[in-house]
Amino acid sequence: MEPYYIIDADMKILNGWSNFCTFKIGEDKELAMDIWEQVVNDDTGLLRLTLIEVAHGIEVIGTRMCTLIAFEKNSRFIAKEIFKANNFKGQ
């Protein structure tokens, strides 16, 4: 199985964390790392982004916290980069 990469978005709730969104990046590790390096971190936030490699198991590569405003910017950026990679790659 070829490894693939996702970014999970979770929100802090009373009894832990609840997933509300998953960005599927695909099999391109370089793209996943490029996106991850530009994701804004804000330790005061109650939203958590986690970069995960899925292969024969699940490996957490990194975790970043963000506020709702930072999440808006991050999600817009992540979606734009995934769109560009899937539609303009090799052109």
mmCIF file of C-alpha atoms in Angstrom:
data_model
loop_
_atom_site.group_PDB
_atom_site.id
_atom_site.type_symbol
_atom_site.label_atom_id
_atom_site.label_comp_id
_atom_site.label_asym_id
_atom_site.label_seq_id
_atom_site.Cartn_x
_atom_site.Cartn_y
_atom_site.Cartn_z
ATOM 1 C CA MET A 1 0.000 0.000 0.000
ATOM 2 C CA GLU A 2 1.363 3.377 -1.052
ATOM 3 C CA PRO A 3 1.371 5.848 1.860
ATOM 4 C CA TYR A 4 -1.003 8.791 1.615
ATOM 5 C CA TYR A 5 -1.380 11.956 3.650
ATOM 6 C CA ILE A 6 -4.291 13.688 5.338
ATOM 7 C CA ILE A 7 -4.782 16.662 7.621
ATOM 8 C CA ASP A 8 -7.437 16.088 10.268
ATOM 9 C CA ALA A 9 -9.195 19.041 11.907
ATOM 10 C CA ASP A 10 -10.531 18.536 15.436
ATOM 11 C CA MET A 11 -12.294 20.852 17.861
ATOM 12 C CA LYS A 12 -11.929 20.842 21.620
ATOM 13 C CA ILE A 13 -15.109 19.613 23.311
ATOM 14 C CA LEU A 14 -16.066 18.974 26.904
ATOM 15 C CA ASN A 15 -14.749 15.393 26.995
ATOM 16 C CA GLY A 16 -11.818 15.605 24.590
ATOM 17 C CA TRP A 17 -11.654 16.198 20.843
ATOM 18 C CA SER A 18 -14.123 15.813 17.974
ATOM 19 C CA ASN A 19 -13.109 15.509 14.317
ATOM 20 C CA PHE A 20 -15.049 17.798 11.994
ATOM 21 C CA CYS A 21 -13.001 17.896 8.802
ATOM 22 C CA THR A 22 -10.390 15.895 6.889
ATOM 23 C CA PHE A 23 -8.274 17.215 4.023
ATOM 24 C CA LYS A 24 -7.058 14.412 1.744
ATOM 25 C CA ILE A 25 -3.719 15.466 0.292
ATOM 26 C CA GLY A 26 -2.858 12.234 -1.503
ATOM 27 C CA GLU A 27 0.343 10.241 -1.975
ATOM 28 C CA ASP A 28 2.725 13.172 -2.550
ATOM 29 C CA LYS A 29 4.800 13.472 0.633
ATOM 30 C CA GLU A 30 6.624 16.564 -0.649
ATOM 31 C CA LEU A 31 3.310 18.353 -1.238
ATOM 32 C CA ALA A 32 2.064 17.319 2.216
ATOM 33 C CA MET A 33 5.214 18.645 3.878
ATOM 34 C CA ASP A 34 5.167 21.879 1.841
ATOM 35 C CA ILE A 35 1.571 22.525 2.882
ATOM 36 C CA TRP A 36 2.262 21.606 6.506
ATOM 37 C CA GLU A 37 5.235 23.974 6.780
ATOM 38 C CA GLN A 38 2.956 26.897 5.871
ATOM 39 C CA VAL A 39 0.055 26.056 8.195
ATOM 40 C CA VAL A 40 -0.272 28.781 10.846
ATOM 41 C CA ASN A 41 0.065 27.678 14.473
ATOM 42 C CA ASP A 42 -1.616 29.564 17.343
ATOM 43 C CA ASP A 43 -1.300 27.927 20.755
ATOM 44 C CA THR A 44 -4.290 29.883 22.105
ATOM 45 C CA GLY A 45 -6.709 28.136 19.732
ATOM 46 C CA LEU A 46 -9.185 25.383 20.480
ATOM 47 C CA LEU A 47 -8.914 23.812 17.030
ATOM 48 C CA ARG A 48 -6.269 21.216 16.232
ATOM 49 C CA LEU A 49 -4.789 20.287 12.858
ATOM 50 C CA THR A 50 -2.910 16.993 12.594
ATOM 51 C CA LEU A 51 -0.811 15.855 9.631
ATOM 52 C CA ILE A 52 -1.074 12.076 9.330
ATOM 53 C CA GLU A 53 0.662 9.512 7.135
ATOM 54 C CA VAL A 54 -1.524 6.481 6.450
ATOM 55 C CA ALA A 55 0.209 3.333 5.223
ATOM 56 C CA HIS A 56 0.211 0.026 7.078
ATOM 57 C CA GLY A 57 -0.711 2.017 10.157
ATOM 58 C CA ILE A 58 -1.263 5.627 11.087
ATOM 59 C CA GLU A 59 1.680 7.882 11.909
ATOM 60 C CA VAL A 60 1.142 11.382 13.250
ATOM 61 C CA ILE A 61 3.735 13.643 11.659
ATOM 62 C CA GLY A 62 2.747 16.845 13.433
ATOM 63 C CA THR A 63 0.064 18.734 15.304
ATOM 64 C CA ARG A 64 -0.756 22.445 15.253
ATOM 65 C CA MET A 65 -3.314 24.423 17.219
ATOM 66 C CA CYS A 66 -5.264 27.339 15.776
ATOM 67 C CA THR A 67 -8.104 29.738 16.440
ATOM 68 C CA LEU A 68 -11.212 29.838 14.250
ATOM 69 C CA ILE A 69 -9.788 32.816 12.335
ATOM 70 C CA ALA A 70 -6.469 31.025 11.759
ATOM 71 C CA PHE A 71 -8.386 27.873 10.747
ATOM 72 C CA GLU A 72 -10.221 29.875 8.102
ATOM 73 C CA LYS A 73 -6.900 30.987 6.604
ATOM 74 C CA ASN A 74 -5.341 27.538 6.956
ATOM 75 C CA SER A 75 -8.266 25.696 5.374
ATOM 76 C CA ARG A 76 -8.410 28.135 2.473
ATOM 77 C CA PHE A 77 -4.681 27.669 1.898
ATOM 78 C CA ILE A 78 -4.803 23.859 2.196
ATOM 79 C CA ALA A 79 -7.765 23.589 -0.203
ATOM 80 C CA LYS A 80 -6.058 25.908 -2.720
ATOM 81 C CA GLU A 81 -2.827 23.890 -2.670
ATOM 82 C CA ILE A 82 -4.640 20.552 -3.063
ATOM 83 C CA PHE A 83 -6.677 22.024 -5.941
ATOM 84 C CA LYS A 84 -3.534 23.316 -7.690
ATOM 85 C CA ALA A 85 -1.726 19.997 -7.246
ATOM 86 C CA ASN A 86 -4.633 18.019 -8.709
ATOM 87 C CA ASN A 87 -5.463 20.340 -11.583
ATOM 88 C CA PHE A 88 -2.224 21.963 -12.716
ATOM 89 C CA LYS A 89 0.395 19.306 -11.925
ATOM 90 C CA GLY A 90 2.645 18.588 -14.914
ATOM 91 C CA GLN A 91 1.476 21.542 -16.995
#
